[in-house]
Amino acid sequence: MRVRNVQRRAGEEVELQMTPMIDVVFQLLTFFIFSFKIVSPEGDFNIKMPLAAPSEGRPDDNLLPPIKVRLTARSNGALTQIRFGNRSLGSGREAFDGLRQAVRDMVGDEPGPSVLESTEVELDCDYQLRYEYVVEAITAVSGYVDEGRVVKLIEKIKFAPPHRGPA
Amino acid sequence: MRYTSRQMGEGAKVDMTPMIDMTFLLIAFFMVVVSFSEADQNERITLPLSELAKPPDAPLETPITLHLTDAGTVLIGAKEVDVVQLAKELSLERQLLQARGDESAQKATIIIRADRAAKTGEVQEVIEVCQKTGFDKFALRAKQESS
């Protein structure tokens, strides 16, 4: 009978077939090696932009008028100037640092959530401006990294209607 | 030689255990590290860098990814369209979401993956088209800068 058969076999030394297992294991290994790709992480900046019309109808009392940040560009898309309100911050690296400092001066160093919620930044950009400067400006107003810790500044960001600058 | 010939005669036994250990370790490593979520990425787009671009804690609800190339065209799904045709594609997308019956049409987020050399005005045009179609939540995607 079967059972007896098995019992008899159990007594023998069982030879384990390694070859198929190693075959499969190597196949898995090559599959994962080939599908391996280093992807640097990506993140999002949230922007809520309902259609611009309702803001004219009933102004919200709690809401301060948005801080206007103007980014002008040359016809090739290079940044020429950042203006924070009426103040010029120049162009290049130091302008973004200046923008961040200006926002920090405005909302305070450890701003409470109420201040941040009522403050809004409006980015007014030239049409041909390279997009990377916009992201850099958004980074500058939305926070900074202090000793590995992210300090959040303004989260409400909107765009002014497209600005056809000097073509 | 004596040594070799004796080995040959015996039928040498290789100890497989360490090799299999290593192989399983390698498999485990690659399995953990591999990512298949490349459906929303595109080789043609070079994202702008930002030190604050942290991956979101929770996945977005009903995301729609739009890729904006430096030439000003928009990639939606597998199609490459210009801004005018984008309106048609998006309204189709919205109808599909509304046909589901739940609130996914209101909750949908448009993820904009624009090339760093794209024009800001084009990004704004894309946003405008989305607004007219009825979407009002946007996420501008950037690549995390290793600082």
mmCIF file of N, CA, C and O in Angstrom, chain B residues 51-135:
data_model
loop_
_atom_site.group_PDB
_atom_site.id
_atom_site.type_symbol
_atom_site.label_atom_id
_atom_site.label_comp_id
_atom_site.label_asym_id
_atom_site.label_seq_id
_atom_site.Cartn_x
_atom_site.Cartn_y
_atom_site.Cartn_z
ATOM 1 N N GLU B 51 14.129 71.567 -2.849
ATOM 2 C CA GLU B 51 14.507 70.851 -1.624
ATOM 3 C C GLU B 51 13.289 70.528 -0.769
ATOM 4 O O GLU B 51 13.365 69.724 0.131
ATOM 5 N N LEU B 52 12.161 71.153 -1.049
ATOM 6 C CA LEU B 52 10.975 70.913 -0.237
ATOM 7 C C LEU B 52 10.025 69.906 -0.860
ATOM 8 O O LEU B 52 8.961 69.638 -0.322
ATOM 9 N N ALA B 53 10.382 69.379 -2.006
ATOM 10 C CA ALA B 53 9.496 68.434 -2.680
ATOM 11 C C ALA B 53 9.604 67.070 -2.018
ATOM 12 O O ALA B 53 10.416 66.249 -2.389
ATOM 13 N N LYS B 54 8.783 66.875 -1.026
ATOM 14 C CA LYS B 54 8.779 65.586 -0.320
ATOM 15 C C LYS B 54 7.678 64.714 -0.898
ATOM 16 O O LYS B 54 6.599 65.212 -1.200
ATOM 17 N N PRO B 55 7.938 63.431 -1.035
ATOM 18 C CA PRO B 55 6.875 62.550 -1.520
ATOM 19 C C PRO B 55 5.675 62.613 -0.584
ATOM 20 O O PRO B 55 5.844 62.706 0.635
ATOM 21 N N PRO B 56 4.467 62.588 -1.121
ATOM 22 C CA PRO B 56 3.286 62.717 -0.265
ATOM 23 C C PRO B 56 3.126 61.518 0.658
ATOM 24 O O PRO B 56 3.520 60.407 0.325
ATOM 25 N N ASP B 57 2.560 61.766 1.852
ATOM 26 C CA ASP B 57 2.367 60.686 2.825
ATOM 27 C C ASP B 57 1.309 59.705 2.343
ATOM 28 O O ASP B 57 1.438 58.504 2.505
ATOM 29 N N ALA B 58 0.235 60.253 1.790
ATOM 30 C CA ALA B 58 -0.835 59.397 1.292
ATOM 31 C C ALA B 58 -0.999 59.638 -0.207
ATOM 32 O O ALA B 58 -0.831 60.765 -0.658
ATOM 33 N N PRO B 59 -1.288 58.600 -0.964
ATOM 34 C CA PRO B 59 -1.491 58.813 -2.393
ATOM 35 C C PRO B 59 -2.702 59.703 -2.647
ATOM 36 O O PRO B 59 -3.678 59.668 -1.894
ATOM 37 N N LEU B 60 -2.608 60.504 -3.669
ATOM 38 C CA LEU B 60 -3.694 61.433 -3.991
ATOM 39 C C LEU B 60 -4.913 60.681 -4.487
ATOM 40 O O LEU B 60 -4.806 59.600 -5.048
ATOM 41 N N GLU B 61 -6.064 61.293 -4.241
ATOM 42 C CA GLU B 61 -7.291 60.670 -4.728
ATOM 43 C C GLU B 61 -7.489 61.012 -6.200
ATOM 44 O O GLU B 61 -7.385 62.171 -6.583
ATOM 45 N N THR B 62 -7.822 60.026 -6.979
ATOM 46 C CA THR B 62 -8.026 60.171 -8.420
ATOM 47 C C THR B 62 -7.051 61.158 -9.066
ATOM 48 O O THR B 62 -7.437 62.259 -9.440
ATOM 49 N N PRO B 63 -5.804 60.792 -9.148
ATOM 50 C CA PRO B 63 -4.869 61.703 -9.791
ATOM 51 C C PRO B 63 -4.941 61.609 -11.319
ATOM 52 O O PRO B 63 -5.168 60.534 -11.872
ATOM 53 N N ILE B 64 -4.799 62.748 -11.946
ATOM 54 C CA ILE B 64 -4.673 62.776 -13.406
ATOM 55 C C ILE B 64 -3.335 63.450 -13.692
ATOM 56 O O ILE B 64 -3.109 64.583 -13.279
ATOM 57 N N THR B 65 -2.449 62.741 -14.347
ATOM 58 C CA THR B 65 -1.121 63.291 -14.574
ATOM 59 C C THR B 65 -1.021 63.898 -15.966
ATOM 60 O O THR B 65 -1.357 63.249 -16.954
ATOM 61 N N LEU B 66 -0.577 65.124 -16.013
ATOM 62 C CA LEU B 66 -0.318 65.794 -17.285
ATOM 63 C C LEU B 66 1.175 66.096 -17.360
ATOM 64 O O LEU B 66 1.737 66.666 -16.439
ATOM 65 N N HIS B 67 1.787 65.708 -18.450
ATOM 66 C CA HIS B 67 3.194 66.040 -18.649
ATOM 67 C C HIS B 67 3.276 67.193 -19.637
ATOM 68 O O HIS B 67 2.673 67.124 -20.708
ATOM 69 N N LEU B 68 4.001 68.228 -19.269
ATOM 70 C CA LEU B 68 4.178 69.353 -20.183
ATOM 71 C C LEU B 68 5.631 69.356 -20.650
ATOM 72 O O LEU B 68 6.543 69.513 -19.847
ATOM 73 N N THR B 69 5.826 69.170 -21.943
ATOM 74 C CA THR B 69 7.197 69.111 -22.461
ATOM 75 C C THR B 69 7.740 70.519 -22.667
ATOM 76 O O THR B 69 7.003 71.498 -22.641
ATOM 77 N N ASP B 70 9.045 70.599 -22.912
ATOM 78 C CA ASP B 70 9.638 71.918 -23.131
ATOM 79 C C ASP B 70 9.207 72.508 -24.468
ATOM 80 O O ASP B 70 9.368 73.700 -24.705
ATOM 81 N N ALA B 71 8.657 71.664 -25.354
ATOM 82 C CA ALA B 71 8.166 72.177 -26.633
ATOM 83 C C ALA B 71 6.744 72.717 -26.512
ATOM 84 O O ALA B 71 6.206 73.253 -27.485
ATOM 85 N N GLY B 72 6.136 72.563 -25.359
ATOM 86 C CA GLY B 72 4.816 73.134 -25.153
ATOM 87 C C GLY B 72 3.666 72.175 -25.419
ATOM 88 O O GLY B 72 2.513 72.568 -25.376
ATOM 89 N N THR B 73 3.983 70.908 -25.688
ATOM 90 C CA THR B 73 2.903 69.938 -25.885
ATOM 91 C C THR B 73 2.606 69.240 -24.566
ATOM 92 O O THR B 73 3.440 69.214 -23.663
ATOM 93 N N VAL B 74 1.414 68.688 -24.493
ATOM 94 C CA VAL B 74 0.987 68.034 -23.265
ATOM 95 C C VAL B 74 0.829 66.543 -23.532
ATOM 96 O O VAL B 74 0.226 66.145 -24.524
ATOM 97 N N LEU B 75 1.408 65.733 -22.640
ATOM 98 C CA LEU B 75 1.234 64.290 -22.739
ATOM 99 C C LEU B 75 0.191 63.875 -21.717
ATOM 100 O O LEU B 75 0.356 64.095 -20.526
ATOM 101 N N ILE B 76 -0.901 63.327 -22.216
ATOM 102 C CA ILE B 76 -1.935 62.811 -21.305
ATOM 103 C C ILE B 76 -2.154 61.360 -21.677
ATOM 104 O O ILE B 76 -2.484 61.039 -22.812
ATOM 105 N N GLY B 77 -1.932 60.483 -20.706
ATOM 106 C CA GLY B 77 -1.941 59.055 -21.021
ATOM 107 C C GLY B 77 -0.844 58.774 -22.032
ATOM 108 O O GLY B 77 0.291 59.154 -21.845
ATOM 109 N N ALA B 78 -1.199 58.148 -23.140
ATOM 110 C CA ALA B 78 -0.205 57.847 -24.158
ATOM 111 C C ALA B 78 -0.263 58.854 -25.304
ATOM 112 O O ALA B 78 0.472 58.746 -26.266
ATOM 113 N N LYS B 79 -1.143 59.846 -25.185
ATOM 114 C CA LYS B 79 -1.346 60.789 -26.296
ATOM 115 C C LYS B 79 -0.542 62.058 -26.094
ATOM 116 O O LYS B 79 -0.353 62.520 -24.972
ATOM 117 N N GLU B 80 -0.098 62.613 -27.205
ATOM 118 C CA GLU B 80 0.564 63.905 -27.161
ATOM 119 C C GLU B 80 -0.333 64.911 -27.865
ATOM 120 O O GLU B 80 -0.615 64.780 -29.053
ATOM 121 N N VAL B 81 -0.787 65.895 -27.111
ATOM 122 C CA VAL B 81 -1.728 66.859 -27.683
ATOM 123 C C VAL B 81 -1.228 68.275 -27.408
ATOM 124 O O VAL B 81 -0.329 68.475 -26.604
ATOM 125 N N ASP B 82 -1.819 69.250 -28.101
ATOM 126 C CA ASP B 82 -1.513 70.630 -27.738
ATOM 127 C C ASP B 82 -2.611 71.142 -26.798
ATOM 128 O O ASP B 82 -3.551 70.425 -26.473
ATOM 129 N N VAL B 83 -2.456 72.386 -26.378
ATOM 130 C CA VAL B 83 -3.336 72.895 -25.326
ATOM 131 C C VAL B 83 -4.806 72.916 -25.784
ATOM 132 O O VAL B 83 -5.719 72.709 -24.993
ATOM 133 N N VAL B 84 -5.025 73.157 -27.073
ATOM 134 C CA VAL B 84 -6.402 73.222 -27.571
ATOM 135 C C VAL B 84 -7.062 71.841 -27.499
ATOM 136 O O VAL B 84 -8.205 71.697 -27.044
ATOM 137 N N GLN B 85 -6.316 70.821 -27.926
ATOM 138 C CA GLN B 85 -6.882 69.471 -27.901
ATOM 139 C C GLN B 85 -7.010 68.940 -26.484
ATOM 140 O O GLN B 85 -7.804 68.039 -26.224
ATOM 141 N N LEU B 86 -6.213 69.521 -25.583
ATOM 142 C CA LEU B 86 -6.231 69.058 -24.197
ATOM 143 C C LEU B 86 -7.620 69.220 -23.587
ATOM 144 O O LEU B 86 -8.074 68.367 -22.817
ATOM 145 N N ALA B 87 -8.303 70.306 -23.946
ATOM 146 C CA ALA B 87 -9.642 70.548 -23.404
ATOM 147 C C ALA B 87 -10.575 69.391 -23.722
ATOM 148 O O ALA B 87 -11.350 68.945 -22.872
ATOM 149 N N LYS B 88 -10.470 68.894 -24.947
ATOM 150 C CA LYS B 88 -11.322 67.779 -25.361
ATOM 151 C C LYS B 88 -11.020 66.523 -24.537
ATOM 152 O O LYS B 88 -11.920 65.858 -24.024
ATOM 153 N N GLU B 89 -9.732 66.241 -24.410
ATOM 154 C CA GLU B 89 -9.316 65.052 -23.656
ATOM 155 C C GLU B 89 -9.771 65.138 -22.200
ATOM 156 O O GLU B 89 -10.235 64.160 -21.620
ATOM 157 N N LEU B 90 -9.638 66.341 -21.637
ATOM 158 C CA LEU B 90 -9.969 66.494 -20.222
ATOM 159 C C LEU B 90 -11.465 66.404 -19.972
ATOM 160 O O LEU B 90 -11.891 65.830 -18.973
ATOM 161 N N SER B 91 -12.259 66.966 -20.894
ATOM 162 C CA SER B 91 -13.706 66.881 -20.665
ATOM 163 C C SER B 91 -14.173 65.435 -20.796
ATOM 164 O O SER B 91 -15.082 64.994 -20.091
ATOM 165 N N LEU B 92 -13.508 64.687 -21.664
ATOM 166 C CA LEU B 92 -13.793 63.251 -21.768
ATOM 167 C C LEU B 92 -13.479 62.552 -20.446
ATOM 168 O O LEU B 92 -14.264 61.749 -19.927
ATOM 169 N N GLU B 93 -12.315 62.923 -19.912
ATOM 170 C CA GLU B 93 -11.865 62.350 -18.634
ATOM 171 C C GLU B 93 -12.871 62.670 -17.525
ATOM 172 O O GLU B 93 -13.221 61.823 -16.712
ATOM 173 N N ARG B 94 -13.353 63.910 -17.542
ATOM 174 C CA ARG B 94 -14.287 64.339 -16.509
ATOM 175 C C ARG B 94 -15.623 63.607 -16.630
ATOM 176 O O ARG B 94 -16.221 63.214 -15.631
ATOM 177 N N GLN B 95 -16.070 63.429 -17.868
ATOM 178 C CA GLN B 95 -17.322 62.693 -18.063
ATOM 179 C C GLN B 95 -17.194 61.264 -17.541
ATOM 180 O O GLN B 95 -18.110 60.737 -16.916
ATOM 181 N N LEU B 96 -16.038 60.671 -17.799
ATOM 182 C CA LEU B 96 -15.821 59.302 -17.312
ATOM 183 C C LEU B 96 -15.883 59.254 -15.793
ATOM 184 O O LEU B 96 -16.468 58.348 -15.211
ATOM 185 N N LEU B 97 -15.254 60.253 -15.158
ATOM 186 C CA LEU B 97 -15.246 60.278 -13.694
ATOM 187 C C LEU B 97 -16.645 60.505 -13.148
ATOM 188 O O LEU B 97 -17.040 59.914 -12.145
ATOM 189 N N GLN B 98 -17.405 61.372 -13.820
ATOM 190 C CA GLN B 98 -18.767 61.642 -13.353
ATOM 191 C C GLN B 98 -19.664 60.426 -13.545
ATOM 192 O O GLN B 98 -20.568 60.187 -12.750
ATOM 193 N N ALA B 99 -19.380 59.666 -14.585
ATOM 194 C CA ALA B 99 -20.193 58.477 -14.850
ATOM 195 C C ALA B 99 -20.022 57.425 -13.765
ATOM 196 O O ALA B 99 -20.848 56.539 -13.606
ATOM 197 N N ARG B 100 -18.943 57.546 -13.004
ATOM 198 C CA ARG B 100 -18.727 56.582 -11.921
ATOM 199 C C ARG B 100 -19.757 56.763 -10.817
ATOM 200 O O ARG B 100 -19.989 55.869 -10.022
ATOM 201 N N GLY B 101 -20.291 57.976 -10.710
ATOM 202 C CA GLY B 101 -21.343 58.193 -9.724
ATOM 203 C C GLY B 101 -20.838 58.681 -8.380
ATOM 204 O O GLY B 101 -21.551 59.343 -7.666
ATOM 205 N N ASP B 102 -19.622 58.363 -8.022
ATOM 206 C CA ASP B 102 -19.120 58.864 -6.735
ATOM 207 C C ASP B 102 -18.578 60.286 -6.932
ATOM 208 O O ASP B 102 -18.805 60.920 -7.948
ATOM 209 N N GLU B 103 -17.875 60.762 -5.932
ATOM 210 C CA GLU B 103 -17.436 62.150 -6.004
ATOM 211 C C GLU B 103 -16.045 62.304 -6.598
ATOM 212 O O GLU B 103 -15.379 63.313 -6.389
ATOM 213 N N SER B 104 -15.625 61.306 -7.345
ATOM 214 C CA SER B 104 -14.238 61.355 -7.809
ATOM 215 C C SER B 104 -13.986 62.511 -8.766
ATOM 216 O O SER B 104 -12.864 62.985 -8.879
ATOM 217 N N ALA B 105 -15.023 63.001 -9.442
ATOM 218 C CA ALA B 105 -14.814 64.126 -10.348
ATOM 219 C C ALA B 105 -14.466 65.397 -9.583
ATOM 220 O O ALA B 105 -13.662 66.210 -10.033
ATOM 221 N N GLN B 106 -15.094 65.573 -8.384
ATOM 222 C CA GLN B 106 -14.786 66.767 -7.598
ATOM 223 C C GLN B 106 -13.431 66.646 -6.902
ATOM 224 O O GLN B 106 -12.743 67.632 -6.690
ATOM 225 N N LYS B 107 -13.107 65.420 -6.535
ATOM 226 C CA LYS B 107 -11.898 65.235 -5.740
ATOM 227 C C LYS B 107 -10.639 65.099 -6.584
ATOM 228 O O LYS B 107 -9.540 65.076 -6.040
ATOM 229 N N ALA B 108 -10.809 64.981 -7.878
ATOM 230 C CA ALA B 108 -9.660 64.688 -8.738
ATOM 231 C C ALA B 108 -8.595 65.781 -8.635
ATOM 232 O O ALA B 108 -8.905 66.961 -8.564
ATOM 233 N N THR B 109 -7.357 65.344 -8.586
ATOM 234 C CA THR B 109 -6.242 66.277 -8.559
ATOM 235 C C THR B 109 -5.473 66.166 -9.864
ATOM 236 O O THR B 109 -5.201 65.066 -10.328
ATOM 237 N N ILE B 110 -5.154 67.293 -10.434
ATOM 238 C CA ILE B 110 -4.342 67.303 -11.644
ATOM 239 C C ILE B 110 -2.886 67.439 -11.223
ATOM 240 O O ILE B 110 -2.518 68.424 -10.587
ATOM 241 N N ILE B 111 -2.099 66.445 -11.539
ATOM 242 C CA ILE B 111 -0.673 66.530 -11.257
ATOM 243 C C ILE B 111 0.007 67.066 -12.508
ATOM 244 O O ILE B 111 -0.105 66.467 -13.580
ATOM 245 N N ILE B 112 0.674 68.180 -12.362
ATOM 246 C CA ILE B 112 1.352 68.769 -13.520
ATOM 247 C C ILE B 112 2.840 68.499 -13.400
ATOM 248 O O ILE B 112 3.508 68.972 -12.484
ATOM 249 N N ARG B 113 3.330 67.694 -14.316
ATOM 250 C CA ARG B 113 4.771 67.435 -14.374
ATOM 251 C C ARG B 113 5.317 68.227 -15.547
ATOM 252 O O ARG B 113 5.307 67.758 -16.671
ATOM 253 N N ALA B 114 5.739 69.431 -15.267
ATOM 254 C CA ALA B 114 6.215 70.280 -16.354
ATOM 255 C C ALA B 114 7.734 70.233 -16.410
ATOM 256 O O ALA B 114 8.400 70.131 -15.379
ATOM 257 N N ASP B 115 8.248 70.301 -17.596
ATOM 258 C CA ASP B 115 9.689 70.323 -17.796
ATOM 259 C C ASP B 115 10.255 71.630 -17.233
ATOM 260 O O ASP B 115 9.588 72.651 -17.221
ATOM 261 N N ARG B 116 11.505 71.557 -16.760
ATOM 262 C CA ARG B 116 12.056 72.762 -16.143
ATOM 263 C C ARG B 116 12.286 73.873 -17.167
ATOM 264 O O ARG B 116 12.361 75.034 -16.806
ATOM 265 N N ALA B 117 12.378 73.502 -18.433
ATOM 266 C CA ALA B 117 12.587 74.523 -19.462
ATOM 267 C C ALA B 117 11.272 74.987 -20.082
ATOM 268 O O ALA B 117 11.282 75.811 -20.987
ATOM 269 N N ALA B 118 10.158 74.465 -19.607
ATOM 270 C CA ALA B 118 8.869 74.882 -20.158
ATOM 271 C C ALA B 118 8.591 76.339 -19.784
ATOM 272 O O ALA B 118 9.153 76.856 -18.829
ATOM 273 N N LYS B 119 7.738 76.952 -20.581
ATOM 274 C CA LYS B 119 7.415 78.349 -20.284
ATOM 275 C C LYS B 119 6.323 78.402 -19.218
ATOM 276 O O LYS B 119 5.373 77.615 -19.247
ATOM 277 N N THR B 120 6.461 79.348 -18.307
ATOM 278 C CA THR B 120 5.470 79.494 -17.237
ATOM 279 C C THR B 120 4.078 79.750 -17.802
ATOM 280 O O THR B 120 3.083 79.236 -17.295
ATOM 281 N N GLY B 121 4.023 80.542 -18.854
ATOM 282 C CA GLY B 121 2.725 80.847 -19.460
ATOM 283 C C GLY B 121 2.023 79.603 -19.949
ATOM 284 O O GLY B 121 0.790 79.493 -19.856
ATOM 285 N N GLU B 122 2.794 78.642 -20.446
ATOM 286 C CA GLU B 122 2.190 77.390 -20.923
ATOM 287 C C GLU B 122 1.626 76.582 -19.764
ATOM 288 O O GLU B 122 0.559 75.981 -19.882
ATOM 289 N N VAL B 123 2.351 76.591 -18.650
ATOM 290 C CA VAL B 123 1.831 75.916 -17.455
ATOM 291 C C VAL B 123 0.512 76.556 -17.041
ATOM 292 O O VAL B 123 -0.461 75.875 -16.718
ATOM 293 N N GLN B 124 0.490 77.870 -17.096
ATOM 294 C CA GLN B 124 -0.728 78.578 -16.704
ATOM 295 C C GLN B 124 -1.870 78.320 -17.684
ATOM 296 O O GLN B 124 -3.027 78.247 -17.283
ATOM 297 N N GLU B 125 -1.527 78.188 -18.939
ATOM 298 C CA GLU B 125 -2.566 77.863 -19.928
ATOM 299 C C GLU B 125 -3.165 76.487 -19.642
ATOM 300 O O GLU B 125 -4.384 76.303 -19.742
ATOM 301 N N VAL B 126 -2.289 75.540 -19.285
ATOM 302 C CA VAL B 126 -2.776 74.203 -18.954
ATOM 303 C C VAL B 126 -3.706 74.271 -17.748
ATOM 304 O O VAL B 126 -4.795 73.682 -17.738
ATOM 305 N N ILE B 127 -3.292 75.050 -16.734
ATOM 306 C CA ILE B 127 -4.129 75.201 -15.541
ATOM 307 C C ILE B 127 -5.474 75.815 -15.915
ATOM 308 O O ILE B 127 -6.531 75.382 -15.446
ATOM 309 N N GLU B 128 -5.428 76.792 -16.806
ATOM 310 C CA GLU B 128 -6.655 77.470 -17.219
ATOM 311 C C GLU B 128 -7.615 76.494 -17.911
ATOM 312 O O GLU B 128 -8.818 76.500 -17.638
ATOM 313 N N VAL B 129 -7.050 75.676 -18.792
ATOM 314 C CA VAL B 129 -7.880 74.687 -19.495
ATOM 315 C C VAL B 129 -8.533 73.742 -18.479
ATOM 316 O O VAL B 129 -9.725 73.429 -18.562
ATOM 317 N N CYS B 130 -7.749 73.311 -17.488
ATOM 318 C CA CYS B 130 -8.282 72.404 -16.463
ATOM 319 C C CYS B 130 -9.395 73.078 -15.673
ATOM 320 O O CYS B 130 -10.410 72.460 -15.361
ATOM 321 N N GLN B 131 -9.188 74.357 -15.353
ATOM 322 C CA GLN B 131 -10.218 75.082 -14.599
ATOM 323 C C GLN B 131 -11.505 75.160 -15.383
ATOM 324 O O GLN B 131 -12.593 75.001 -14.833
ATOM 325 N N LYS B 132 -11.385 75.424 -16.667
ATOM 326 C CA LYS B 132 -12.585 75.543 -17.487
ATOM 327 C C LYS B 132 -13.304 74.209 -17.589
ATOM 328 O O LYS B 132 -14.524 74.163 -17.759
ATOM 329 N N THR B 133 -12.550 73.124 -17.513
ATOM 330 C CA THR B 133 -13.176 71.810 -17.559
ATOM 331 C C THR B 133 -13.813 71.462 -16.218
ATOM 332 O O THR B 133 -14.636 70.558 -16.143
ATOM 333 N N GLY B 134 -13.406 72.150 -15.164
ATOM 334 C CA GLY B 134 -14.040 71.915 -13.875
ATOM 335 C C GLY B 134 -13.123 71.331 -12.816
ATOM 336 O O GLY B 134 -13.574 70.995 -11.734
ATOM 337 N N PHE B 135 -11.860 71.213 -13.097
ATOM 338 C CA PHE B 135 -10.915 70.736 -12.073
ATOM 339 C C PHE B 135 -10.325 71.951 -11.370
ATOM 340 O O PHE B 135 -10.008 72.948 -11.996
#
